[in-house]
Amino acid sequence: MNLEPKLTIAVDGYSSCGKSTLAKTLAKELGYLFVDSGAMYRAVTLYFLEHKISISSLQTDSNKELLNTYLDKITINFEKNTDTNSYEVCLNGRNVEKEIRQMDVSLNVSTVSTLKEVRQKLVAIQQELGKNKGVVMDGRDIGTVVFPDAELKIFMTADIDERARRRFKELTDKNIATTLEEVKENLRQRDYDDTHRNESPLLQAKDAIVLDNTILSQKESLEFVLELFVERRV
Ligand code: DC
């Protein structure tokens, strides 16, 4: 396949639809950089939790200066895991890929992602990572805010029971203790929070293509997007 010129590919959608899996395999197939933007919101959340910072208090206007002081102390970057050949998120130089998947982070990340100052900081890093194109980035606002001019935008969705089953398996495979009901409730809450927040809510971009992968295998989802990729490059 002729891979030049490079495109920007945005993959947005609901929690646990397989966005990261699709984005990662697509990036590998195309030799593009893969960026999991949700991991960045999770890393900031982990910082607040580890420093015992009251996340709800950061939502009040009177604490904005304090929030900016904390944000100045946070550095987020990605490092390559040479065993898995994928990029893992680092918080102030420490690889936190496993810690950010814990349930306490999942329970607090939606609130953190409502904070305008957090979003501004992370969007700037995301735009810098994608400035040379050749990137597949997944998240909630990639096609609407981070890269509104992306040449290919995918909006992913899937049935909530199926998503809960997949996420539950993923967590138990990593020995993270939880129940299917807890996972489903967390997904439901995050879907609601993500679509109802004031700052950059999860929205389908006008020019995004919907991919409902409830009954599709990972391979079928990848093929669907690769076909679109080929069309877009003509
Ligand atoms: O993709 P994820 O489930 O790891 O994302 C964690 C949270 O971060 C999710 O509840 C919404 C938020 N998020 C966001 O607001 N914007 C993004 N671009 C990515 C994630």
Tab-separated table of C-alpha atoms and ligand atoms in Angstrom, residues 15 19 37-38 41-42 101 109-110 113 119 139-142 190 194 197, ligand 1:
chain	number	residue	atom	x	y	z
A	15	SER	CA	-15.929	4.227	26.713
A	19	LYS	CA	-11.164	2.584	20.303
A	37	SER	CA	-5.465	10.520	24.781
A	38	GLY	CA	-7.622	8.964	27.523
A	41	TYR	CA	-6.521	12.276	31.405
A	42	ARG	CA	-6.060	9.158	33.519
A	101	ARG	CA	-6.391	1.424	34.648
A	109	VAL	CA	-11.312	10.609	35.497
A	110	SER	CA	-14.634	11.946	34.167
A	113	SER	CA	-11.782	15.670	32.214
A	119	ARG	CA	-8.125	19.966	28.787
A	139	GLY	CA	-10.403	9.892	22.623
A	140	ARG	CA	-13.621	11.885	22.888
A	141	ASP	CA	-12.836	15.233	21.233
A	142	ILE	CA	-10.139	14.361	18.719
A	190	ARG	CA	-18.884	7.881	32.063
A	194	ASP	CA	-18.722	12.521	28.700
A	197	ARG	CA	-20.113	18.094	30.248
B	1	DC	O1	-10.613	6.427	26.798
B	1	DC	P1	-10.622	6.300	28.320
B	1	DC	O2	-11.821	5.563	28.848
B	1	DC	O3	-9.357	5.790	28.864
B	1	DC	O4	-10.775	7.816	28.826
B	1	DC	C1	-10.802	8.134	30.197
B	1	DC	C2	-11.665	9.360	30.419
B	1	DC	O5	-11.010	10.512	29.893
B	1	DC	C3	-13.055	9.332	29.815
B	1	DC	O6	-14.035	9.150	30.825
B	1	DC	C4	-13.247	10.670	29.175
B	1	DC	C5	-11.926	11.358	29.235
B	1	DC	N1	-11.388	11.708	27.927
B	1	DC	C6	-11.723	12.948	27.428
B	1	DC	O7	-12.498	13.676	28.050
B	1	DC	N2	-11.188	13.355	26.251
B	1	DC	C7	-10.356	12.576	25.565
B	1	DC	N3	-9.836	13.011	24.404
B	1	DC	C8	-10.019	11.289	26.046
B	1	DC	C9	-10.576	10.883	27.235
